[in-house]
Structures are given as structure tokens and as C-alpha cells.
PDB file of C-alpha atoms and ligand atoms in Angstrom:
ATOM      1  CA  MET A 452     -21.551 -26.038  69.802  1.00 96.00           C
ATOM      2  CA  GLU A 453     -25.056 -25.261  68.603  1.00 98.00           C
ATOM      3  CA  PHE A 454     -28.342 -27.072  69.252  1.00 98.00           C
ATOM      4  CA  LEU A 455     -31.748 -26.519  67.695  1.00 98.00           C
ATOM      5  CA  PHE A 456     -35.058 -27.827  68.998  1.00 98.00           C
ATOM      6  CA  GLU A 457     -38.612 -27.556  67.721  1.00 97.00           C
ATOM      7  CA  ILE A 458     -41.203 -27.279  70.477  1.00 97.00           C
ATOM      8  CA  GLU A 459     -44.811 -28.225  70.000  1.00 96.00           C
ATOM      9  CA  GLY A 460     -47.456 -26.465  72.087  1.00 95.00           C
ATOM     10  CA  ALA A 461     -49.540 -28.521  74.522  1.00 94.00           C
ATOM     11  CA  ASN A 462     -47.343 -31.605  74.086  1.00 95.00           C
ATOM     12  CA  PHE A 463     -46.267 -32.185  77.690  1.00 94.00           C
ATOM     13  CA  SER A 464     -44.984 -35.679  76.950  1.00 92.00           C
ATOM     14  CA  VAL A 465     -41.833 -34.213  75.419  1.00 88.00           C
ATOM     15  CA  ALA A 466     -41.025 -33.283  78.985  1.00 72.00           C
ATOM     16  CA  GLY A 467     -37.909 -31.181  78.971  1.00 92.00           C
ATOM     17  CA  ASN A 468     -36.247 -32.907  76.062  1.00 94.00           C
ATOM     18  CA  ALA A 469     -34.169 -29.874  75.137  1.00 97.00           C
ATOM     19  CA  SER A 470     -33.095 -29.368  78.745  1.00 97.00           C
ATOM     20  CA  SER A 471     -31.995 -33.012  79.111  1.00 96.00           C
ATOM     21  CA  THR A 472     -30.001 -32.898  75.894  1.00 97.00           C
ATOM     22  CA  ILE A 473     -28.230 -29.710  76.951  1.00 98.00           C
ATOM     23  CA  LYS A 474     -27.560 -31.098  80.413  1.00 98.00           C
ATOM     24  CA  ARG A 475     -25.833 -34.130  78.898  1.00 97.00           C
ATOM     25  CA  ALA A 476     -23.759 -31.957  76.550  1.00 98.00           C
ATOM     26  CA  LEU A 477     -22.628 -29.702  79.411  1.00 98.00           C
ATOM     27  CA  LYS A 478     -21.725 -32.668  81.606  1.00 97.00           C
ATOM     28  CA  GLN A 479     -19.585 -34.051  78.807  1.00 97.00           C
ATOM     29  CA  ARG A 480     -17.745 -30.751  78.634  1.00 97.00           C
ATOM     30  CA  ASP A 481     -17.076 -30.875  82.385  1.00 96.00           C
ATOM     31  CA  VAL A 482     -18.931 -27.671  83.089  1.00 97.00           C
ATOM     32  CA  ASP A 483     -19.212 -26.787  86.808  1.00 97.00           C
ATOM     33  CA  PRO A 484     -22.252 -28.716  88.153  1.00 96.00           C
ATOM     34  CA  ALA A 485     -23.591 -25.614  89.912  1.00 97.00           C
ATOM     35  CA  LYS A 486     -23.649 -23.797  86.544  1.00 98.00           C
ATOM     36  CA  ILE A 487     -25.284 -26.776  84.851  1.00 98.00           C
ATOM     37  CA  LYS A 488     -28.046 -26.659  87.454  1.00 97.00           C
ATOM     38  CA  ARG A 489     -28.767 -22.985  86.776  1.00 98.00           C
ATOM     39  CA  ILE A 490     -28.759 -23.496  83.013  1.00 98.00           C
ATOM     40  CA  VAL A 491     -31.061 -26.488  83.231  1.00 97.00           C
ATOM     41  CA  VAL A 492     -33.590 -24.733  85.492  1.00 98.00           C
ATOM     42  CA  ALA A 493     -33.739 -21.671  83.235  1.00 98.00           C
ATOM     43  CA  LEU A 494     -34.010 -23.695  80.039  1.00 98.00           C
ATOM     44  CA  PHE A 495     -36.643 -26.075  81.389  1.00 98.00           C
ATOM     45  CA  GLU A 496     -38.859 -23.211  82.538  1.00 98.00           C
ATOM     46  CA  ALA A 497     -38.560 -21.464  79.164  1.00 98.00           C
ATOM     47  CA  GLU A 498     -39.191 -24.717  77.322  1.00 97.00           C
ATOM     48  CA  ILE A 499     -42.238 -25.643  79.379  1.00 97.00           C
ATOM     49  CA  ASN A 500     -43.683 -22.140  78.975  1.00 97.00           C
ATOM     50  CA  VAL A 501     -43.761 -22.670  75.223  1.00 97.00           C
ATOM     51  CA  VAL A 502     -45.520 -25.997  75.741  1.00 97.00           C
ATOM     52  CA  ALA A 503     -47.959 -24.607  78.319  1.00 96.00           C
ATOM     53  CA  HIS A 504     -48.745 -21.221  76.820  1.00 97.00           C
ATOM     54  CA  ALA A 505     -47.796 -21.082  73.123  1.00 96.00           C
ATOM     55  CA  ASP A 506     -48.708 -22.833  69.873  1.00 95.00           C
ATOM     56  CA  HIS A 507     -45.216 -23.830  68.838  1.00 96.00           C
ATOM     57  CA  GLY A 508     -41.697 -22.516  69.016  1.00 97.00           C
ATOM     58  CA  THR A 509     -37.986 -23.077  68.637  1.00 98.00           C
ATOM     59  CA  ILE A 510     -35.068 -23.214  71.019  1.00 98.00           C
ATOM     60  CA  ARG A 511     -31.524 -22.465  69.948  1.00 98.00           C
ATOM     61  CA  VAL A 512     -28.717 -23.110  72.406  1.00 98.00           C
ATOM     62  CA  LEU A 513     -25.161 -21.950  71.864  1.00 98.00           C
ATOM     63  CA  ILE A 514     -22.530 -23.458  74.117  1.00 98.00           C
ATOM     64  CA  GLU A 515     -19.445 -21.278  74.000  1.00 98.00           C
ATOM     65  CA  ASP A 516     -16.250 -21.314  76.051  1.00 96.00           C
ATOM     66  CA  HIS A 517     -17.263 -18.545  78.390  1.00 97.00           C
ATOM     67  CA  GLN A 518     -21.070 -18.645  78.278  1.00 98.00           C
ATOM     68  CA  VAL A 519     -24.206 -20.531  77.320  1.00 98.00           C
ATOM     69  CA  GLN A 520     -26.811 -18.612  75.340  1.00 98.00           C
ATOM     70  CA  MET A 521     -30.400 -19.738  74.915  1.00 98.00           C
ATOM     71  CA  PHE A 522     -32.797 -18.233  72.396  1.00 98.00           C
ATOM     72  CA  VAL A 523     -36.394 -19.298  72.952  1.00 98.00           C
ATOM     73  CA  LYS A 524     -38.835 -18.075  70.336  1.00 98.00           C
ATOM     74  CA  ASP A 525     -42.495 -18.929  70.056  1.00 98.00           C
ATOM     75  CA  PHE A 526     -45.460 -18.184  67.872  1.00 96.00           C
ATOM     76  CA  GLY A 527     -48.012 -18.154  70.626  1.00 91.00           C
ATOM     77  CA  PRO A 528     -50.508 -15.638  71.899  1.00 97.00           C
ATOM     78  CA  GLY A 529     -47.784 -13.426  73.332  1.00 97.00           C
ATOM     79  CA  ILE A 530     -47.799 -11.780  76.751  1.00 97.00           C
ATOM     80  CA  GLU A 531     -49.943  -8.709  77.313  1.00 95.00           C
ATOM     81  CA  ASP A 532     -47.895  -7.274  80.176  1.00 97.00           C
ATOM     82  CA  VAL A 533     -44.422  -8.762  80.541  1.00 97.00           C
ATOM     83  CA  LYS A 534     -43.712  -6.935  83.804  1.00 97.00           C
ATOM     84  CA  GLU A 535     -46.841  -8.404  85.368  1.00 97.00           C
ATOM     85  CA  ALA A 536     -45.983 -11.861  84.004  1.00 98.00           C
ATOM     86  CA  MET A 537     -42.604 -11.670  85.765  1.00 98.00           C
ATOM     87  CA  ARG A 538     -44.325 -11.258  89.133  1.00 98.00           C
ATOM     88  CA  GLU A 539     -44.076 -14.374  91.285  1.00 97.00           C
ATOM     89  CA  GLY A 540     -47.494 -16.009  91.506  1.00 97.00           C
ATOM     90  CA  TYR A 541     -48.900 -14.513  88.295  1.00 98.00           C
ATOM     91  CA  SER A 542     -50.245 -17.215  85.999  1.00 98.00           C
ATOM     92  CA  THR A 543     -52.857 -17.609  83.297  1.00 97.00           C
ATOM     93  CA  ALA A 544     -52.352 -21.389  83.097  1.00 97.00           C
ATOM     94  CA  SER A 545     -55.478 -23.380  82.293  1.00 95.00           C
ATOM     95  CA  ASN A 546     -57.051 -25.714  84.822  1.00 96.00           C
ATOM     96  CA  SER A 547     -55.753 -28.815  83.087  1.00 94.00           C
ATOM     97  CA  VAL A 548     -52.220 -27.396  83.109  1.00 95.00           C
ATOM     98  CA  ARG A 549     -52.594 -26.523  86.819  1.00 97.00           C
ATOM     99  CA  GLU A 550     -53.714 -30.045  87.622  1.00 96.00           C
ATOM    100  CA  MET A 551     -50.351 -31.251  86.367  1.00 97.00           C
ATOM    101  CA  GLY A 552     -48.677 -28.969  88.886  1.00 98.00           C
ATOM    102  CA  PHE A 553     -47.726 -26.220  86.487  1.00 97.00           C
ATOM    103  CA  GLY A 554     -49.130 -22.723  86.868  1.00 97.00           C
ATOM    104  CA  ALA A 555     -47.559 -21.588  90.135  1.00 98.00           C
ATOM    105  CA  GLY A 556     -46.357 -18.462  88.376  1.00 98.00           C
ATOM    106  CA  MET A 557     -42.799 -19.269  89.386  1.00 98.00           C
ATOM    107  CA  GLY A 558     -41.279 -20.139  86.003  1.00 98.00           C
ATOM    108  CA  LEU A 559     -40.222 -16.691  84.823  1.00 98.00           C
ATOM    109  CA  PRO A 560     -38.940 -15.720  88.312  1.00 98.00           C
ATOM    110  CA  ASN A 561     -36.924 -18.971  88.322  1.00 98.00           C
ATOM    111  CA  ILE A 562     -35.366 -17.992  84.996  1.00 98.00           C
ATOM    112  CA  LYS A 563     -34.523 -14.521  86.253  1.00 98.00           C
ATOM    113  CA  ARG A 564     -32.978 -15.857  89.447  1.00 98.00           C
ATOM    114  CA  ASN A 565     -30.742 -18.310  87.578  1.00 98.00           C
ATOM    115  CA  ALA A 566     -29.743 -16.269  84.538  1.00 98.00           C
ATOM    116  CA  ASP A 567     -26.948 -13.732  84.313  1.00 98.00           C
ATOM    117  CA  VAL A 568     -28.841 -12.025  81.503  1.00 98.00           C
ATOM    118  CA  PHE A 569     -32.560 -12.492  80.857  1.00 98.00           C
ATOM    119  CA  GLU A 570     -34.337 -10.467  78.207  1.00 98.00           C
ATOM    120  CA  ILE A 571     -37.886 -11.187  77.200  1.00 98.00           C
ATOM    121  CA  GLU A 572     -40.012  -9.371  74.691  1.00 98.00           C
ATOM    122  CA  SER A 573     -43.450 -10.218  73.517  1.00 98.00           C
ATOM    123  CA  ILE A 574     -45.974  -8.938  71.034  1.00 97.00           C
ATOM    124  CA  LYS A 575     -49.599  -9.740  71.747  1.00 96.00           C
ATOM    125  CA  GLY A 576     -50.915 -11.972  68.978  1.00 95.00           C
ATOM    126  CA  LEU A 577     -47.471 -12.692  67.504  1.00 96.00           C
ATOM    127  CA  GLY A 578     -45.358 -14.425  70.066  1.00 98.00           C
ATOM    128  CA  THR A 579     -42.589 -14.198  72.607  1.00 98.00           C
ATOM    129  CA  ASN A 580     -38.794 -14.044  72.365  1.00 98.00           C
ATOM    130  CA  ALA A 581     -36.560 -14.826  75.296  1.00 98.00           C
ATOM    131  CA  HIS A 582     -32.788 -14.535  75.429  1.00 98.00           C
ATOM    132  CA  ILE A 583     -31.019 -16.099  78.382  1.00 98.00           C
ATOM    133  CA  ILE A 584     -27.273 -16.010  79.077  1.00 98.00           C
ATOM    134  CA  ILE A 585     -25.410 -17.830  81.806  1.00 98.00           C
ATOM    135  CA  TYR A 586     -21.682 -17.187  82.094  1.00 98.00           C
ATOM    136  CA  LEU A 587     -19.402 -20.153  82.585  1.00 97.00           C
TER     137      LEU A 587
ATOM    138  CA  MET B 329     -29.144 -42.304 105.493  1.00 95.00           C
ATOM    139  CA  LYS B 330     -28.983 -44.613 102.508  1.00 97.00           C
ATOM    140  CA  LEU B 331     -32.063 -44.768 100.317  1.00 98.00           C
ATOM    141  CA  SER B 332     -32.102 -48.544 100.757  1.00 98.00           C
ATOM    142  CA  GLU B 333     -32.472 -48.111 104.544  1.00 97.00           C
ATOM    143  CA  ILE B 334     -35.305 -45.657 104.119  1.00 98.00           C
ATOM    144  CA  ILE B 335     -37.059 -48.162 101.892  1.00 98.00           C
ATOM    145  CA  LYS B 336     -36.513 -50.916 104.449  1.00 97.00           C
ATOM    146  CA  ASN B 337     -37.790 -48.859 107.376  1.00 97.00           C
ATOM    147  CA  LEU B 338     -40.865 -47.213 105.912  1.00 97.00           C
ATOM    148  CA  ASP B 339     -43.899 -48.721 104.199  1.00 90.00           C
ATOM    149  CA  ILE B 340     -42.710 -48.203 100.654  1.00 97.00           C
ATOM    150  CA  VAL B 341     -43.311 -50.156  97.476  1.00 98.00           C
ATOM    151  CA  VAL B 342     -40.500 -49.842  94.935  1.00 98.00           C
ATOM    152  CA  LEU B 343     -41.732 -49.443  91.356  1.00 98.00           C
ATOM    153  CA  ASN B 344     -38.370 -48.545  89.916  1.00 98.00           C
ATOM    154  CA  ALA B 345     -35.264 -49.478  91.852  1.00 98.00           C
ATOM    155  CA  ALA B 346     -32.379 -47.041  91.409  1.00 98.00           C
ATOM    156  CA  ASN B 347     -29.852 -45.065  93.445  1.00 98.00           C
ATOM    157  CA  GLU B 348     -30.214 -47.313  96.498  1.00 98.00           C
ATOM    158  CA  ASP B 349     -26.828 -46.157  97.778  1.00 98.00           C
ATOM    159  CA  ALA B 350     -27.747 -42.477  97.552  1.00 98.00           C
ATOM    160  CA  ASP B 351     -27.219 -40.710 100.858  1.00 97.00           C
ATOM    161  CA  ILE B 352     -30.451 -38.924 101.775  1.00 97.00           C
ATOM    162  CA  THR B 353     -30.368 -36.233 104.426  1.00 94.00           C
ATOM    163  CA  SER B 354     -33.454 -34.282 103.451  1.00 97.00           C
ATOM    164  CA  ALA B 355     -36.596 -34.235 101.351  1.00 98.00           C
ATOM    165  CA  TYR B 356     -38.785 -31.742  99.515  1.00 98.00           C
ATOM    166  CA  ALA B 357     -42.564 -32.125  99.468  1.00 98.00           C
ATOM    167  CA  SER B 358     -44.430 -30.247  96.751  1.00 98.00           C
ATOM    168  CA  ASP B 359     -46.911 -30.746  93.936  1.00 98.00           C
ATOM    169  CA  LEU B 360     -45.943 -27.514  92.168  1.00 98.00           C
ATOM    170  CA  LEU B 361     -43.344 -28.298  89.548  1.00 98.00           C
ATOM    171  CA  SER B 362     -41.768 -24.847  89.318  1.00 98.00           C
ATOM    172  CA  ASP B 363     -41.484 -24.811  93.101  1.00 98.00           C
ATOM    173  CA  VAL B 364     -39.497 -28.040  92.926  1.00 98.00           C
ATOM    174  CA  MET B 365     -37.511 -26.708  89.965  1.00 98.00           C
ATOM    175  CA  GLY B 366     -36.616 -23.582  91.917  1.00 97.00           C
ATOM    176  CA  ASN B 367     -36.238 -24.852  95.461  1.00 97.00           C
ATOM    177  CA  ALA B 368     -35.538 -28.577  95.732  1.00 98.00           C
ATOM    178  CA  GLN B 369     -31.898 -29.522  96.228  1.00 95.00           C
ATOM    179  CA  ALA B 370     -29.960 -32.310  94.566  1.00 93.00           C
ATOM    180  CA  GLU B 371     -29.862 -35.528  96.604  1.00 93.00           C
ATOM    181  CA  GLU B 372     -33.202 -34.779  98.265  1.00 97.00           C
ATOM    182  CA  LEU B 373     -36.158 -37.123  98.107  1.00 98.00           C
ATOM    183  CA  TRP B 374     -39.107 -35.574  96.270  1.00 98.00           C
ATOM    184  CA  ILE B 375     -42.475 -36.322  97.849  1.00 98.00           C
ATOM    185  CA  THR B 376     -45.475 -35.595  95.628  1.00 98.00           C
ATOM    186  CA  MET B 377     -48.873 -36.681  94.366  1.00 98.00           C
ATOM    187  CA  GLN B 378     -48.033 -35.764  90.761  1.00 98.00           C
ATOM    188  CA  THR B 379     -47.690 -38.908  88.645  1.00 98.00           C
ATOM    189  CA  HIS B 380     -46.905 -37.796  85.075  1.00 98.00           C
ATOM    190  CA  LYS B 381     -43.793 -37.960  82.928  1.00 97.00           C
ATOM    191  CA  ASN B 382     -42.554 -34.463  83.757  1.00 98.00           C
ATOM    192  CA  VAL B 383     -42.004 -35.596  87.361  1.00 98.00           C
ATOM    193  CA  ALA B 384     -39.346 -38.058  86.193  1.00 98.00           C
ATOM    194  CA  ALA B 385     -37.868 -35.459  83.842  1.00 98.00           C
ATOM    195  CA  ILE B 386     -37.591 -32.832  86.577  1.00 98.00           C
ATOM    196  CA  ALA B 387     -36.136 -35.304  89.081  1.00 98.00           C
ATOM    197  CA  SER B 388     -33.473 -36.232  86.557  1.00 97.00           C
ATOM    198  CA  LEU B 389     -32.699 -32.608  85.652  1.00 97.00           C
ATOM    199  CA  LYS B 390     -32.357 -31.695  89.336  1.00 97.00           C
ATOM    200  CA  ASP B 391     -30.335 -34.811  90.281  1.00 97.00           C
ATOM    201  CA  ILE B 392     -33.072 -35.943  92.637  1.00 98.00           C
ATOM    202  CA  PRO B 393     -32.391 -39.655  93.231  1.00 98.00           C
ATOM    203  CA  ALA B 394     -35.912 -40.767  94.128  1.00 98.00           C
ATOM    204  CA  VAL B 395     -39.534 -39.691  93.920  1.00 98.00           C
ATOM    205  CA  VAL B 396     -42.080 -40.825  96.509  1.00 98.00           C
ATOM    206  CA  LEU B 397     -45.698 -40.933  95.368  1.00 98.00           C
ATOM    207  CA  ILE B 398     -47.996 -40.493  98.355  1.00 98.00           C
ATOM    208  CA  ASN B 399     -51.567 -41.750  98.845  1.00 98.00           C
ATOM    209  CA  ASN B 400     -50.765 -44.857  96.826  1.00 98.00           C
ATOM    210  CA  GLY B 401     -50.173 -42.749  93.709  1.00 98.00           C
ATOM    211  CA  LYS B 402     -49.985 -44.656  90.466  1.00 98.00           C
ATOM    212  CA  PRO B 403     -47.411 -43.322  88.000  1.00 98.00           C
ATOM    213  CA  ASP B 404     -48.411 -42.941  84.369  1.00 98.00           C
ATOM    214  CA  GLU B 405     -46.744 -45.540  82.194  1.00 98.00           C
ATOM    215  CA  ASP B 406     -44.571 -42.957  80.486  1.00 96.00           C
ATOM    216  CA  MET B 407     -43.463 -41.561  83.848  1.00 98.00           C
ATOM    217  CA  LEU B 408     -42.226 -44.993  84.898  1.00 98.00           C
ATOM    218  CA  ALA B 409     -40.548 -45.591  81.534  1.00 97.00           C
ATOM    219  CA  HIS B 410     -38.826 -42.203  81.707  1.00 97.00           C
ATOM    220  CA  ALA B 411     -37.713 -42.830  85.295  1.00 98.00           C
ATOM    221  CA  LYS B 412     -36.120 -46.103  84.196  1.00 98.00           C
ATOM    222  CA  LEU B 413     -34.379 -44.397  81.308  1.00 97.00           C
ATOM    223  CA  GLU B 414     -33.103 -41.537  83.470  1.00 97.00           C
ATOM    224  CA  ASN B 415     -32.277 -43.670  86.504  1.00 98.00           C
ATOM    225  CA  VAL B 416     -34.702 -42.110  88.977  1.00 98.00           C
ATOM    226  CA  ALA B 417     -36.139 -44.344  91.702  1.00 98.00           C
ATOM    227  CA  VAL B 418     -39.950 -44.405  91.867  1.00 98.00           C
ATOM    228  CA  LEU B 419     -41.371 -45.283  95.278  1.00 98.00           C
ATOM    229  CA  VAL B 420     -44.968 -45.457  96.451  1.00 98.00           C
ATOM    230  CA  THR B 421     -46.438 -45.177  99.934  1.00 98.00           C
ATOM    231  CA  ASN B 422     -50.032 -45.541 101.049  1.00 97.00           C
ATOM    232  CA  LEU B 423     -49.483 -42.783 103.603  1.00 98.00           C
ATOM    233  CA  ALA B 424     -50.659 -39.221 103.083  1.00 98.00           C
ATOM    234  CA  CYS B 425     -48.095 -36.440 102.783  1.00 98.00           C
ATOM    235  CA  TYR B 426     -48.088 -35.329 106.426  1.00 98.00           C
ATOM    236  CA  GLU B 427     -47.688 -38.826 107.831  1.00 97.00           C
ATOM    237  CA  PHE B 428     -45.028 -39.877 105.374  1.00 98.00           C
ATOM    238  CA  CYS B 429     -43.026 -36.690 105.960  1.00 98.00           C
ATOM    239  CA  ALA B 430     -43.279 -37.111 109.740  1.00 97.00           C
ATOM    240  CA  LYS B 431     -42.066 -40.695 109.624  1.00 97.00           C
ATOM    241  CA  LEU B 432     -39.267 -39.871 107.225  1.00 98.00           C
ATOM    242  CA  TYR B 433     -38.191 -36.927 109.342  1.00 97.00           C
ATOM    243  CA  ASN B 434     -38.039 -39.058 112.475  1.00 97.00           C
ATOM    244  CA  LEU B 435     -36.188 -41.819 110.703  1.00 97.00           C
ATOM    245  CA  ILE B 436     -33.536 -39.530 109.235  1.00 95.00           C
ATOM    246  CA  ASN B 437     -33.101 -37.418 112.339  1.00 92.00           C
ATOM    247  CA  CYS B 438     -33.020 -40.269 114.860  1.00 87.00           C
ATOM    248  CA  GLU B 439     -29.986 -41.572 113.051  1.00 65.00           C
ATOM    249  CA  LEU B 440     -28.091 -38.328 113.553  1.00 59.00           C
TER     250      LEU B 440
HETATM  251  N1  LIG C 936     -44.090 -18.261  76.048  1.00 86.20           N
HETATM  252  C1  LIG C 936     -45.176 -17.676  76.576  1.00 86.20           C
HETATM  253  N2  LIG C 936     -46.238 -17.347  75.775  1.00 86.20           N
HETATM  254  C2  LIG C 936     -47.337 -16.758  76.301  1.00 86.20           C
HETATM  255  N3  LIG C 936     -47.479 -16.439  77.603  1.00 86.20           N
HETATM  256  C3  LIG C 936     -46.461 -16.734  78.428  1.00 86.20           C
HETATM  257  C4  LIG C 936     -45.277 -17.368  77.974  1.00 86.20           C
HETATM  258  N4  LIG C 936     -44.442 -17.516  79.023  1.00 86.20           N
HETATM  259  C5  LIG C 936     -45.090 -17.020  80.081  1.00 86.20           C
HETATM  260  N5  LIG C 936     -46.312 -16.533  79.733  1.00 86.20           N
HETATM  261  C6  LIG C 936     -47.284 -15.859  80.616  1.00 86.20           C
HETATM  262  O1  LIG C 936     -46.652 -15.470  81.813  1.00 86.20           O
HETATM  263  C7  LIG C 936     -47.257 -16.119  82.942  1.00 86.20           C
HETATM  264  C8  LIG C 936     -46.215 -16.401  83.998  1.00 86.20           C
HETATM  265  O2  LIG C 936     -45.275 -17.363  83.499  1.00 86.20           O
HETATM  266  P1  LIG C 936     -44.495 -18.276  84.545  1.00 86.20           P
HETATM  267  O3  LIG C 936     -43.642 -19.231  83.824  1.00 86.20           O
HETATM  268  O4  LIG C 936     -43.835 -17.393  85.555  1.00 86.20           O
HETATM  269  O5  LIG C 936     -45.680 -19.056  85.313  1.00 86.20           O
HETATM  270  P2  LIG C 936     -46.598 -20.246  84.764  1.00 86.20           P
HETATM  271  O6  LIG C 936     -46.011 -20.814  83.527  1.00 86.20           O
HETATM  272  O7  LIG C 936     -47.991 -19.743  84.680  1.00 86.20           O
HETATM  273  O8  LIG C 936     -46.495 -21.270  85.975  1.00 86.20           O
HETATM  274  P3  LIG C 936     -45.198 -22.138  86.369  1.00 86.20           P
HETATM  275  O9  LIG C 936     -44.077 -21.714  85.490  1.00 86.20           O
HETATM  276  O10 LIG C 936     -44.963 -21.825  87.809  1.00 86.20           O
HETATM  277  O11 LIG C 936     -45.592 -23.554  86.147  1.00 86.20           O
HETATM  278  C9  LIG C 936     -47.946 -17.327  82.353  1.00 86.20           C
HETATM  279  O12 LIG C 936     -49.007 -17.810  83.147  1.00 86.20           O
HETATM  280  C10 LIG C 936     -48.443 -16.762  81.017  1.00 86.20           C
HETATM  281  O13 LIG C 936     -49.574 -15.958  81.200  1.00 86.20           O
HETATM  282 MG1  LIG C 937     -43.989 -21.342  83.497  1.00 86.20          MG
END
């Protein structure tokens, strides 16, 4: 099963739409609730990073028998130093984003902790590509 | 302890009634959304001063049955609407975080 979502930068009111849709689809397929939790945390953090940090992007989710793959691609400013960005507590979130409670610098570490495979590459000025796999 | 009993025993105003039979044994207090995303457990109460739509979305994603807004927090309209849609209880207390947590802790742990 394949899902596609368009994500608009700075539009926080969409509020994890992709993650909710995927959660419902996984529940319907009777996926182990513990796995659903990990998938939902990883996807929400990737989704909200596009909203918080990028201009716009797309999310493609492939639900297969033995794994769930998420491809999150954005056309934002990119990340200068991905290794640094992965460090817990590192954040460049704006003040208005921080006031909403985002910007703890815990999103990427949350993805890493919950994913079986997490690859992220970014080109400054072009955008960021993340590939997340969780085995079922 | 049932959510309904917690509501009865503490000074709480219910803005969206839901999950009153949920069995609550613990709570997580945080205003950092990724902290809640990473560390809160399902079936915990979430105590926060954040009042926007993402709070309802995260509660639903994490199977958190109820959100408590401290300091008389007023939820944004779209937070309340989303909480109704996703079946998340929205509760408000006029207490500050420390006092609410202390009272909740005593209430839950006296029962044990
Ligand atoms: N899609 C992205 N485009 C551009 N920069 C990004 C993107 N994702 C992450 N970053 C950069 O990496 C930093 C760390 O991201 P991370 O998700 O860990 O924390 P955060 O989004 O700042 O805060 P939190 O996720 O805790 O709310 C961000 O502050 C930002 O500088
Ligand atoms: Mg983030």
C-alpha cells in the first residue's frame, strides 16, 4: 500500500495529518501496536521538521508485509551539518516555533531511536532527504 | 484510577469529555512536544501549558487519553475541535504545574 502527502512549510495547523492517516492504516492491518507507536513517532518528527524548517516537501509511505518505508523529501534550506543536527538539544528553530513547544532538538534523535534504518542527506540550499525503515 | 474519579476529586473543568473509563496510573508533564513524543507513555495524562492543535494531534498519536491544561489554559478552537474528532479529553485546572502534579500524585498513589 502506498501513500503520498504534500507538506506545506510553516503550516502547523495540518498537525501530523500524514502520521494520523498512516496510524489508521496500520491499525486496520492489525500491525503490532508497539511497532505502530515507533512508526508514528518517527513519521511525525520527520513531518513536523518539514513544516518547521523547510519551504515545502513530500512524504511517501510504503506499507509492505515485512516493513514500512518512509521517504521524506523537502525543498527547504537544507542542513549545514547533519551530524551536528542529529545531536540531542541542537536546534535552529525560530522563537515563534519554540513558543509552540517545538525546538527541543529532540526530533531527529527520536527518529533515530525508533527507526531500524534512518538515512538522512541534505544539500545546503537545495533540501533534505530522509529515508526511514521500520521492520514489521 | 479511572479518569472520571480524577476529574471528580481534583479541581478540573472538562472542555471535552472523552475516555472517562481510562485507567490512569501515571502522568507526564512537559511543554516540549518532542519530549512528549519521545518519552510519554500511552494511557498517561499529559499535563501542559501548550494549547494549540498539535497538542491534540500528539495526544491522539501517542494514545494519551487526556490532556490537562494548567494555569487555566485556554485551548485554541482548532485544538478543541481536533480533540473532539480524535477522542482526546481536554481538561483545565486553575492550578500551576507543581501543585496540580502534587495533588494528582497523592490522589493516584493514596489509592494504591
Ligand atoms: N527538514 C529539515 N530542513 C532543514 N533543517 C532541518 C530539517 N530537519 C531538521 N533540521 C535541522 O536540524 C535541527 C535539529 O532537528 P530536530 O528535529 O532534532 O530538532 P528541532 O526540530 O529543532 O526541535 P524538535 O524536533 O525537538 O521540536 C533543526 O533545528 C534544524 O536546524
Ligand atoms: Mg524537529
